[in-house]
PDB file of C-alpha atoms in Angstrom:
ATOM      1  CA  UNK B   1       8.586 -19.468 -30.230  1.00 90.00           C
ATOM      2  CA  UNK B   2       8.565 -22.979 -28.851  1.00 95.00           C
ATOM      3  CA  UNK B   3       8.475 -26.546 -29.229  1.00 96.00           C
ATOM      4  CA  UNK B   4       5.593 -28.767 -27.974  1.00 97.00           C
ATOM      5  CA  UNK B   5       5.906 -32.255 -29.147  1.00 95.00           C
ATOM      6  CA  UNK B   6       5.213 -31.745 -32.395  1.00 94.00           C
ATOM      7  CA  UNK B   7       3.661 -28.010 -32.575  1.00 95.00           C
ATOM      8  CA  UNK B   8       5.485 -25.172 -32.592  1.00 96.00           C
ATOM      9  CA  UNK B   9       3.881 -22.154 -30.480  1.00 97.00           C
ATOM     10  CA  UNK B  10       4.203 -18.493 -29.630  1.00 96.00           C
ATOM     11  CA  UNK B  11       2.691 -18.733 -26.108  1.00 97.00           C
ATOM     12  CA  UNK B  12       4.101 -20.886 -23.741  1.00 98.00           C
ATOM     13  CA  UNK B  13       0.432 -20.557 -21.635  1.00 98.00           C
ATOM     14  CA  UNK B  14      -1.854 -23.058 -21.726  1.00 98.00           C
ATOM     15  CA  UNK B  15      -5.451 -22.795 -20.578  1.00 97.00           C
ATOM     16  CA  UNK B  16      -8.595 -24.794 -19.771  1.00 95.00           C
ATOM     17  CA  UNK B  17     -12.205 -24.893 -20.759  1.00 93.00           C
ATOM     18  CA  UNK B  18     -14.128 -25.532 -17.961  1.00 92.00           C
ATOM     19  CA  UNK B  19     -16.142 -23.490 -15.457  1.00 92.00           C
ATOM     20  CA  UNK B  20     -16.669 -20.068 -17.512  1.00 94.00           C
ATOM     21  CA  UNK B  21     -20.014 -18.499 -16.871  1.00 94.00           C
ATOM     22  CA  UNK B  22     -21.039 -18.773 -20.587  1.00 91.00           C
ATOM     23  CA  UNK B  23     -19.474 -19.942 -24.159  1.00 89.00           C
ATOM     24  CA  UNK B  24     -19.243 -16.621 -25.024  1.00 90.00           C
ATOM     25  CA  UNK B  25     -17.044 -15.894 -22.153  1.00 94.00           C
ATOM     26  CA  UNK B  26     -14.703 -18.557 -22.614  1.00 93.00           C
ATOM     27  CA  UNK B  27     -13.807 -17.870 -26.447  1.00 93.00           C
ATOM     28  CA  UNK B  28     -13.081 -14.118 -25.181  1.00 95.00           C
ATOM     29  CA  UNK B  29     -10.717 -15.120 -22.496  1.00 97.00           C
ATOM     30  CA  UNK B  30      -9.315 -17.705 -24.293  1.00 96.00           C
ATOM     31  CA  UNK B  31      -8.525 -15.210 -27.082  1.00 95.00           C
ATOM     32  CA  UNK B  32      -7.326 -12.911 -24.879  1.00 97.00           C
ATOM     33  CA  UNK B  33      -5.234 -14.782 -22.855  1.00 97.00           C
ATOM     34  CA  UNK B  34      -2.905 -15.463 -26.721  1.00 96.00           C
ATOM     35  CA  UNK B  35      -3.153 -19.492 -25.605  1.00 97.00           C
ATOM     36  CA  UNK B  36      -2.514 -22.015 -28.746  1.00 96.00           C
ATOM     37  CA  UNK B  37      -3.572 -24.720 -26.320  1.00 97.00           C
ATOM     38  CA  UNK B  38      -6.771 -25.422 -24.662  1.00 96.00           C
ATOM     39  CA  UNK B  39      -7.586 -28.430 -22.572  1.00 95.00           C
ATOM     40  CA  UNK B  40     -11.035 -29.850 -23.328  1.00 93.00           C
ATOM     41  CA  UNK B  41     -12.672 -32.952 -20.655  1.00 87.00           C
ATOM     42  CA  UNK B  42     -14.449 -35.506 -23.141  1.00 77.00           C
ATOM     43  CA  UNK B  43     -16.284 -36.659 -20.148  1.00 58.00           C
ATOM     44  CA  UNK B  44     -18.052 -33.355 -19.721  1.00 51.00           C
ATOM     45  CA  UNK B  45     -18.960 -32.823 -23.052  1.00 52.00           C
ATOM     46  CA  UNK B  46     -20.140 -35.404 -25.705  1.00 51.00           C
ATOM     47  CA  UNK B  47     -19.710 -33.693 -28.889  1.00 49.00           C
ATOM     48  CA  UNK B  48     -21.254 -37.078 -30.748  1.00 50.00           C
ATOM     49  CA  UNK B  49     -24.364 -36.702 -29.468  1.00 48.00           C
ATOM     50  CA  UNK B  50     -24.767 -33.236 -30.126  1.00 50.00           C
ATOM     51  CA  UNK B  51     -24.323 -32.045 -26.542  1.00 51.00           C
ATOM     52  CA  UNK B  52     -22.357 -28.838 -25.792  1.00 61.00           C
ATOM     53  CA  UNK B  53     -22.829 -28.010 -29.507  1.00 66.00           C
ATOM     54  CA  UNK B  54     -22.488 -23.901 -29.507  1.00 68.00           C
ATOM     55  CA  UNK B  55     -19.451 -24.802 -26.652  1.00 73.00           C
ATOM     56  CA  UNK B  56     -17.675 -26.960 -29.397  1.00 72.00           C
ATOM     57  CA  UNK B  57     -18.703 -24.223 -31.920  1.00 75.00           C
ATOM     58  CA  UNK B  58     -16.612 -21.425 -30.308  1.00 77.00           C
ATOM     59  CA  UNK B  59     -13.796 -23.740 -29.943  1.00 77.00           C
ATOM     60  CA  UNK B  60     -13.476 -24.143 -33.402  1.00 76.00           C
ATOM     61  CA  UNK B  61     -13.354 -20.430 -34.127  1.00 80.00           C
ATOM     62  CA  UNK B  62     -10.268 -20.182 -32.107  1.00 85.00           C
ATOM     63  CA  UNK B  63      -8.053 -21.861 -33.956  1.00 85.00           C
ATOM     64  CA  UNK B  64      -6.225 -23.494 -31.562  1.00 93.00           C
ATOM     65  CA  UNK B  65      -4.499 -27.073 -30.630  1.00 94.00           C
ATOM     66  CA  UNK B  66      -6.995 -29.224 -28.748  1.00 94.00           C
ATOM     67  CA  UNK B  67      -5.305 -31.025 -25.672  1.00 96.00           C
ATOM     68  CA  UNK B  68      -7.947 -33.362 -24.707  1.00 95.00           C
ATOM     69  CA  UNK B  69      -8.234 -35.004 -21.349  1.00 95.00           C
ATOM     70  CA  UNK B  70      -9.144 -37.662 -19.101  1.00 95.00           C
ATOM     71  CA  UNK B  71     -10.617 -35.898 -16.095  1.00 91.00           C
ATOM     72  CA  UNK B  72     -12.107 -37.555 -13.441  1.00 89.00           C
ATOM     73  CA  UNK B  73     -11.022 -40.839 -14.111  1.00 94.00           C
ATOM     74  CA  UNK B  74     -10.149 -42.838 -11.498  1.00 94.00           C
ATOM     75  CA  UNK B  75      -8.775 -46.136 -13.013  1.00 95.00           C
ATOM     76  CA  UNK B  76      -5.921 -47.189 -15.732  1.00 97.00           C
ATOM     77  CA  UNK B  77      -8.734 -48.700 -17.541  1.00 96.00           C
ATOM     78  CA  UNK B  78     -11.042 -45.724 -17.856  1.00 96.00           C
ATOM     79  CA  UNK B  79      -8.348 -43.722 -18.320  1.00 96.00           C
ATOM     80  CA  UNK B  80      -7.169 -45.643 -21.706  1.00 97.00           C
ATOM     81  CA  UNK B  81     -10.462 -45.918 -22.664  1.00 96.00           C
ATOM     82  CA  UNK B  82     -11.139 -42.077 -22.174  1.00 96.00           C
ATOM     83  CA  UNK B  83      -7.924 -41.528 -24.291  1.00 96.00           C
ATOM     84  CA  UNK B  84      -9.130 -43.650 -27.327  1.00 96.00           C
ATOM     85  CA  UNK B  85     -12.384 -42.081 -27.688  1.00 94.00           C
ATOM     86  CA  UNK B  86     -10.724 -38.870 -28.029  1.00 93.00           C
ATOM     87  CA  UNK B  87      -8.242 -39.614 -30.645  1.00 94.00           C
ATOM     88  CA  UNK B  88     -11.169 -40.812 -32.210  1.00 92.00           C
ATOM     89  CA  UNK B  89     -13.216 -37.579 -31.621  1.00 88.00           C
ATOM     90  CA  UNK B  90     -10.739 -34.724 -32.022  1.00 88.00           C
ATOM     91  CA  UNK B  91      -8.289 -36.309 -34.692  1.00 89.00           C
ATOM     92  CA  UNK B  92      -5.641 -35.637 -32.239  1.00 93.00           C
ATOM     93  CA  UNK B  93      -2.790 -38.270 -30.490  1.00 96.00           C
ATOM     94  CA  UNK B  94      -2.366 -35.913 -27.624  1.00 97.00           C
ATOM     95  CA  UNK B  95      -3.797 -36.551 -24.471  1.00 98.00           C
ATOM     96  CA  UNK B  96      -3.301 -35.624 -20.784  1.00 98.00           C
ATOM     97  CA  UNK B  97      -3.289 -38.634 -18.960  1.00 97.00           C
ATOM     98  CA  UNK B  98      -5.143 -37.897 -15.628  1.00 96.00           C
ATOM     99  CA  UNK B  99      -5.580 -41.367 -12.820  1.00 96.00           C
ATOM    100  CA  UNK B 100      -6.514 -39.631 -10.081  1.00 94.00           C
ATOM    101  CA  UNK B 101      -5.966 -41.704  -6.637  1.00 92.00           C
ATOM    102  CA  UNK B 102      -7.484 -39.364  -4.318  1.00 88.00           C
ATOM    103  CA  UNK B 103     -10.829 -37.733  -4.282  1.00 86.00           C
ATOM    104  CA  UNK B 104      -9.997 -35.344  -1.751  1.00 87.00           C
ATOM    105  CA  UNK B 105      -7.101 -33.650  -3.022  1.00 87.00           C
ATOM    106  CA  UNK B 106      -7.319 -34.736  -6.590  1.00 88.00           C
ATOM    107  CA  UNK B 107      -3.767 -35.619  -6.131  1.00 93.00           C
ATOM    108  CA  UNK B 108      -2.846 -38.418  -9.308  1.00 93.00           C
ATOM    109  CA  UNK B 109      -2.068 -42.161  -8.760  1.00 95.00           C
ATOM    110  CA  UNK B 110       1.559 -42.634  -9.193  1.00 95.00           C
ATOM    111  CA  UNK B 111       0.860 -46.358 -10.240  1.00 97.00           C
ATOM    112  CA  UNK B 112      -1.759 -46.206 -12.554  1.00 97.00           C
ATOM    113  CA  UNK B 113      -0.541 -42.994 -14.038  1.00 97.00           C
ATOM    114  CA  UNK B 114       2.704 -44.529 -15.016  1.00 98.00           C
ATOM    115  CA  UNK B 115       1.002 -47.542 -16.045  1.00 97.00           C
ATOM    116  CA  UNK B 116      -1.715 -46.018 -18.420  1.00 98.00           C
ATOM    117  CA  UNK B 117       1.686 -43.733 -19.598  1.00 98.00           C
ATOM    118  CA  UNK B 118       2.947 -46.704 -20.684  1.00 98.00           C
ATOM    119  CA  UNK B 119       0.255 -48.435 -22.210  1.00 98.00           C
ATOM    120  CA  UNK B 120      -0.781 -45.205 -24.141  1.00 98.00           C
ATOM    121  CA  UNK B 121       2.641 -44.733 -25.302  1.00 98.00           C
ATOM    122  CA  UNK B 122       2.768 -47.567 -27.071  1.00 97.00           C
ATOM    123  CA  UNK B 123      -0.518 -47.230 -28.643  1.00 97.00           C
ATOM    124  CA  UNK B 124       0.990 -43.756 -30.112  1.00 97.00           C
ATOM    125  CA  UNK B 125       0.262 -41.212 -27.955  1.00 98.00           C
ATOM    126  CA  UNK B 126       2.020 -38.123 -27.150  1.00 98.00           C
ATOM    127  CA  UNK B 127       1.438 -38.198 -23.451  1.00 98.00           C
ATOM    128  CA  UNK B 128       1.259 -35.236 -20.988  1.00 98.00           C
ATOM    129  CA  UNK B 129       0.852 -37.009 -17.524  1.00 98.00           C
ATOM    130  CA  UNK B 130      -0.621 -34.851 -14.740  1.00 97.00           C
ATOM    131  CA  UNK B 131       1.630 -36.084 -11.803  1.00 97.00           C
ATOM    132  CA  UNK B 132       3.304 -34.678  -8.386  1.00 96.00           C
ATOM    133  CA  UNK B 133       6.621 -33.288  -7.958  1.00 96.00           C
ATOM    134  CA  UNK B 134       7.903 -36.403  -6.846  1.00 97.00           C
ATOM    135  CA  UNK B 135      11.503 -36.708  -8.864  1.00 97.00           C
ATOM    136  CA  UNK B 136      11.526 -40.456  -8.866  1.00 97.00           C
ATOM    137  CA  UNK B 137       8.020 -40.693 -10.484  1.00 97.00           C
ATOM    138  CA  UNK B 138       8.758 -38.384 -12.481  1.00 98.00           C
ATOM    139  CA  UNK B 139      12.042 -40.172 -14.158  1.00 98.00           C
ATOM    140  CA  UNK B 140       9.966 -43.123 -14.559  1.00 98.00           C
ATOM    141  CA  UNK B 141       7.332 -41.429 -16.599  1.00 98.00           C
ATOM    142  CA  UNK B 142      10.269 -40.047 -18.859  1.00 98.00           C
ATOM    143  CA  UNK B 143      11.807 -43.633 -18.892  1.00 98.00           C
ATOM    144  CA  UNK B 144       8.386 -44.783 -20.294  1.00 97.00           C
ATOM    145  CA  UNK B 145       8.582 -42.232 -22.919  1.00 97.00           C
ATOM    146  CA  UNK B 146       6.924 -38.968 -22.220  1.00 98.00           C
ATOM    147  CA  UNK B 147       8.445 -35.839 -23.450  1.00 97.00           C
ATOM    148  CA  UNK B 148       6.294 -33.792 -21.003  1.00 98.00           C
ATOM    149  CA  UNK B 149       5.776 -33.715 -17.838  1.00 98.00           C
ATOM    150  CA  UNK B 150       2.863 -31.854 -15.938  1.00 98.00           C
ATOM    151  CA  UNK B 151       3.798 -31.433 -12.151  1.00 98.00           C
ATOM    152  CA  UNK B 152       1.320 -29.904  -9.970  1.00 97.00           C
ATOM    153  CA  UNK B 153       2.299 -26.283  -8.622  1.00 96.00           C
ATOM    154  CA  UNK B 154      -0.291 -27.583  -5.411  1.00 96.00           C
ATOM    155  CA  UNK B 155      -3.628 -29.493  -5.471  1.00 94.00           C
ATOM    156  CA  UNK B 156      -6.200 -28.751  -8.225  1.00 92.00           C
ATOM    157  CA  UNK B 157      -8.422 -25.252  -8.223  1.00 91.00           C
ATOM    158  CA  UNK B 158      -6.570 -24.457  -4.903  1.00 94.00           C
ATOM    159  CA  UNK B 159      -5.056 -21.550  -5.858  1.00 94.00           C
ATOM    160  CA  UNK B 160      -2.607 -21.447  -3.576  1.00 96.00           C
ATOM    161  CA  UNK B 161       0.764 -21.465  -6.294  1.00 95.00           C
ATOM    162  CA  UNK B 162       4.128 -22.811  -5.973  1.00 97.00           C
ATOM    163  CA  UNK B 163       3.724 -24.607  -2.523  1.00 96.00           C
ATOM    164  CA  UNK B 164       6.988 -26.818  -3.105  1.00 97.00           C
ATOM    165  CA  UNK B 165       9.654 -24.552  -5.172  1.00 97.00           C
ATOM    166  CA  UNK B 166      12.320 -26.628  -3.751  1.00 97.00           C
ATOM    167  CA  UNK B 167      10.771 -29.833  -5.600  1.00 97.00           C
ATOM    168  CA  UNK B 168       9.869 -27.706  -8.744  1.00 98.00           C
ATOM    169  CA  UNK B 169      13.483 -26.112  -9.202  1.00 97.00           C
ATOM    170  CA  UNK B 170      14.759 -29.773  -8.328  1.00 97.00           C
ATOM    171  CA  UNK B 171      12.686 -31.581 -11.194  1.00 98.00           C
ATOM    172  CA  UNK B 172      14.157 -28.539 -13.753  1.00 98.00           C
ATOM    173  CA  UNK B 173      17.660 -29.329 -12.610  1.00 97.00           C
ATOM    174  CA  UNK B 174      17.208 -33.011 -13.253  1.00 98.00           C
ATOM    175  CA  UNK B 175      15.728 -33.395 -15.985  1.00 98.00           C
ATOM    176  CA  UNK B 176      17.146 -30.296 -18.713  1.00 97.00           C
ATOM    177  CA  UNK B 177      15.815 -31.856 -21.716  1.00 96.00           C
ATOM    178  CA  UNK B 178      12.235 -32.818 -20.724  1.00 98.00           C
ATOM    179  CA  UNK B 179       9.357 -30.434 -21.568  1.00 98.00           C
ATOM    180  CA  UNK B 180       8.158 -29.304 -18.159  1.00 98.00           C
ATOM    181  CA  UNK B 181       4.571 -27.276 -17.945  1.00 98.00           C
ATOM    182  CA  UNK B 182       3.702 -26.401 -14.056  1.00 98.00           C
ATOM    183  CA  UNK B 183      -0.057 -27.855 -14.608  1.00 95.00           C
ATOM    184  CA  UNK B 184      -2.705 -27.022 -11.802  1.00 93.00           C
ATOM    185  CA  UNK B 185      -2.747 -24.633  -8.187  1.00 94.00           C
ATOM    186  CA  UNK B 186      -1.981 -21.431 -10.435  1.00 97.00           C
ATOM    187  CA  UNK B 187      -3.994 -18.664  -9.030  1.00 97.00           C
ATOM    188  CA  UNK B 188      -2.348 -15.631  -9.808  1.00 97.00           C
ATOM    189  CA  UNK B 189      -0.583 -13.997 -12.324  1.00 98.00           C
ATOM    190  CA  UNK B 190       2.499 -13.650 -10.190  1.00 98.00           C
ATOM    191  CA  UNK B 191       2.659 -17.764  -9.692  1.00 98.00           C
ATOM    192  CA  UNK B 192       2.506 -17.783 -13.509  1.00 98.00           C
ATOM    193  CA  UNK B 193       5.593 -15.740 -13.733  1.00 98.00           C
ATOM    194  CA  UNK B 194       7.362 -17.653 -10.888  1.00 98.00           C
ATOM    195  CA  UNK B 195       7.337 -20.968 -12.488  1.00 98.00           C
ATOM    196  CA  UNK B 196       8.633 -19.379 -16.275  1.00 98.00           C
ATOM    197  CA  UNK B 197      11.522 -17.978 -13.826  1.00 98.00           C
ATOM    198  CA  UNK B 198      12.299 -21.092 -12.721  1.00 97.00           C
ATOM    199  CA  UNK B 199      12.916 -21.823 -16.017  1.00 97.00           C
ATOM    200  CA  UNK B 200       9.723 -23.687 -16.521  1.00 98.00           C
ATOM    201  CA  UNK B 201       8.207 -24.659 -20.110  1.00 98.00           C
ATOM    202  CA  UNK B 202       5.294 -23.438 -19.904  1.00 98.00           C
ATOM    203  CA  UNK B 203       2.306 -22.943 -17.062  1.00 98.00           C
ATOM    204  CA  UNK B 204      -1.671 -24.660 -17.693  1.00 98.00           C
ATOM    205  CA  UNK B 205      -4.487 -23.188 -15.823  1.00 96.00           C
ATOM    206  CA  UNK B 206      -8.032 -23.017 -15.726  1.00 96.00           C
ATOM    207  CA  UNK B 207     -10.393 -22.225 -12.641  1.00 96.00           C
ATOM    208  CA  UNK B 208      -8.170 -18.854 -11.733  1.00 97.00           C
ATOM    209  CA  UNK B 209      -9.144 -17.191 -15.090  1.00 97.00           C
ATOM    210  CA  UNK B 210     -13.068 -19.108 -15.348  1.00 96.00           C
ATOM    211  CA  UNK B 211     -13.531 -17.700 -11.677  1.00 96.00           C
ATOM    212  CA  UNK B 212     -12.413 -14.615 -12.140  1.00 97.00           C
ATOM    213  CA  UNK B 213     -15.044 -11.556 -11.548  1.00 97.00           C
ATOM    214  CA  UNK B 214     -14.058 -10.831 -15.115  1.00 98.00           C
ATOM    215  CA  UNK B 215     -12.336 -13.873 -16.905  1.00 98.00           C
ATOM    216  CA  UNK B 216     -11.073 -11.464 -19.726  1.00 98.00           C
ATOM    217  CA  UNK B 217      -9.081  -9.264 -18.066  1.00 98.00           C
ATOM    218  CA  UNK B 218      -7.783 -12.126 -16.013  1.00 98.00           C
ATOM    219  CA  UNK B 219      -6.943 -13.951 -19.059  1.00 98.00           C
ATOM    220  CA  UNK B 220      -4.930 -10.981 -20.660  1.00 98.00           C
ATOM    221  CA  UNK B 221      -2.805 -10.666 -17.032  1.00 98.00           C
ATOM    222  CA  UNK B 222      -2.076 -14.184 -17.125  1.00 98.00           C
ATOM    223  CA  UNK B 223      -0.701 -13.834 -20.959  1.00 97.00           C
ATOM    224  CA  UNK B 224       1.313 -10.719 -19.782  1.00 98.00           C
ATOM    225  CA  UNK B 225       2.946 -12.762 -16.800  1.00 98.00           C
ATOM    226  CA  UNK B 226       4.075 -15.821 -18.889  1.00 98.00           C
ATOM    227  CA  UNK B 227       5.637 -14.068 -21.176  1.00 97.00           C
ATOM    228  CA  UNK B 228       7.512 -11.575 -18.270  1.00 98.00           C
ATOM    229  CA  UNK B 229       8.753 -14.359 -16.617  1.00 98.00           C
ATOM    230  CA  UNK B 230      10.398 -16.370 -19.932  1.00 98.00           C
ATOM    231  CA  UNK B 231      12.130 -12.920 -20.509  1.00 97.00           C
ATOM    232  CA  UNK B 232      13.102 -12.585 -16.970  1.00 97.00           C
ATOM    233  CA  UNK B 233      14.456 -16.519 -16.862  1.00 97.00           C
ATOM    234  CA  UNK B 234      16.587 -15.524 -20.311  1.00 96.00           C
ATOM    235  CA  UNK B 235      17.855 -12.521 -19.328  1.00 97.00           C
ATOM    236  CA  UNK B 236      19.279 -13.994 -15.818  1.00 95.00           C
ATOM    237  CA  UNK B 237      17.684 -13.199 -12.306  1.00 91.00           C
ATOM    238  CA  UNK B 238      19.508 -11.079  -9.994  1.00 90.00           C
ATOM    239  CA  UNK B 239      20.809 -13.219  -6.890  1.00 89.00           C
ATOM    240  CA  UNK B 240      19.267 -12.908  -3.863  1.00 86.00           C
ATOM    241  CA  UNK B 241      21.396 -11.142  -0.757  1.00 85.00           C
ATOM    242  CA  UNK B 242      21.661 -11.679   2.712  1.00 85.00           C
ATOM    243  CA  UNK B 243      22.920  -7.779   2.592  1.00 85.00           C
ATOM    244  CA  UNK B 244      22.500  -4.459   1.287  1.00 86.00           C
ATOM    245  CA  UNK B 245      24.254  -3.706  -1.539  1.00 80.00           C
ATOM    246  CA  UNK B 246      24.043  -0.201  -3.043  1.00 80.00           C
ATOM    247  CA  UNK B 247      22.923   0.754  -6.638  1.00 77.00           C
ATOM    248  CA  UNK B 248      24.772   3.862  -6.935  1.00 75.00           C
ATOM    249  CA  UNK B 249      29.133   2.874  -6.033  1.00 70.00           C
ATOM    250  CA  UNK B 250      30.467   5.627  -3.543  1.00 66.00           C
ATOM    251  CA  UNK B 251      33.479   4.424  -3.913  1.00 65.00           C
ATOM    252  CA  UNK B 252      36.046   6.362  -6.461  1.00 63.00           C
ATOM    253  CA  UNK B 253      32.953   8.481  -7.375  1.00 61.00           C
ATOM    254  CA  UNK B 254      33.630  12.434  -7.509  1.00 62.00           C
ATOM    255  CA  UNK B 255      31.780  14.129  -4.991  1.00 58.00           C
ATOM    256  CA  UNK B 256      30.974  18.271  -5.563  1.00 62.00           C
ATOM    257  CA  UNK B 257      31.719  20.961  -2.988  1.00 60.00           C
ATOM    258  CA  UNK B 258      31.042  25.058  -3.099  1.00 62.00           C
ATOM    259  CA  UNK B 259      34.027  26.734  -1.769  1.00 56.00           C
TER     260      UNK B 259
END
């Protein structure tokens, strides 16, 4: 078990909403996958005018924590905006604060995300910022107030993992008592499991289980890899060598002989 804000979970994965080949699909992968937390994009779906009704439906059968967030917007102004509507919507003060600055790599705004953080913050939000590696940034957004941080693991629905561990173990080193989730570029299992060993939080994906030829089974491996990577984290990696060393001592070992 494990503390977010002010939830305490049993899965430390966190999963999205978007791009599933049917409703039906995503409350099955979702299930399987044992998340608590699923991120939902108010600006896809407008639950107050009845659209997306049987998709809002199957959330609700889940029983999970809503994460809403504010996808696609490109401005501190639409961004706030975005966030008050769905505090309004899903009875919820969390929010994952989302400026992005560029619409080729989706990569977030420093600037305006750490001024909407701000502004949000004091409005009473429990802000999860989506935001580079960048250390600096990062200490400001903490200095704001956020508990959480949301790094990027590489550029969103990439797929490509981990593509700056040196920044990622660096942020975890720095900052030991901020909630760190590795949010966006997961595409594997095995990425899922890196980032726990690194001692990360917890790991929030969408388009490699949505995408998957079979989003269910995907779902369940990505479950199983969280949770072997906490353990492995906990129980202490093995260093890595620039030499051999062997398993099995030879030396003061008996040896047997026929005479």
């Amino acid at each position: 078990m494990w503390q977010l804000a002010d939830k305490t979970l049993d899965s430390r994965l966190l999963i999205g909403s978007a791009l599933y080949p049917s409703p039906t699909v995503m409350q099955q992968a979702i299930a399987a996958s044992g998340a608590q937390v699923v991120t939902v994009a108010l600006r896809r779906q407008s639950p107050q005018q009845g659209g997306g009704q049987q998709f809002w439906d199957r959330l609700k059968h889940l029983d999970v924590h809503l994460l809403p967030n504010t996808a696609g917007c490109q401005s501190v102004k639409t961004a706030i905006a975005t966030a008050q509507m769905a505090r309004e919507l899903f009875d919820t003060h969390w929010i994952k604060l989302e400026v992005i600055g560029d619409d080729y790599s989706l990569q977030p705004d420093p600037f305006g995300l750490l001024e909407a953080a701000r502004e949000l913050i004091d409005q009473g939000f429990e802000v999860f910022p989506y935001c580079t590696d960048d250390l600096v940034l990062c200490e400001r957004l903490v200095e704001a107030g956020c508990r959480i941080l949301m790094p990027w693991g590489a550029p969103i629905g990439t797929g490509r993992g981990l593509i700056n561990p040196y920044a990622l173990k660096t942020l975890r080193a720095r900052l030991p008592d901020v909630t760190l989730i590795v949010d966006a570029g997961i595409g594997a299992p095995s990425h899922a499991s890196q980032a726990l060993e690194m001692g990360y939080d917890g790991v929030l994906l969408n388009t490699a289980v949505a995408q998957a030829s079979d989003p269910v089974a995907m779902a369940r491996g990505f479950g199983h890899a969280v949770q072997a990577g906490r353990l492995a984290y906990q129980a202490g990696l093995m260093p890595a060598r620039d030499l051999a060393q062997p398993s099995t001592p030879v030396v003061g070992t008996p040896f047997w002989h026929q005479s």
